[in-house]
């Protein structure tokens, strides 16, 4: 006689990646970086309770307004402090900058480590690392946003 057990709780077979990691202010942060970090968290806490990506994007916009910096610069500072979130949580001009920097990786070798960590995070959560990816056929099929062909 055999017994059958039925479980109702789902069993995870693989570890799911954390979608959002908030930034942490380093001890050696300068005055502008501290102001950006403070303005970001103040806006993040006071913002309406929506999707997390929308709250982060709104907090980035507000921090940029408060500190009188561009959205892309505020995003860069926060990513350098450890902010990891889906692409939807970042302003478009910052995403364009990240994509362009990753395309320049081959000839210039100037990709910041925080950008590499961000693209690895995007891959871990199932998003494209960057929008202008290399095609499977080889490097001659790369899509460059600044080149047009007739």
Coordinates of C-alpha atoms in Angstrom, one line a residue, residues 60 85 111 125-126:
X60 CA 15.3 60.5 -9.6
X85 CA 16.6 48.4 -10.9
X111 CA 33.1 51.3 -19.3
X125 CA 16.4 39.6 -13.8
X126 CA 15.7 38.6 -17.4

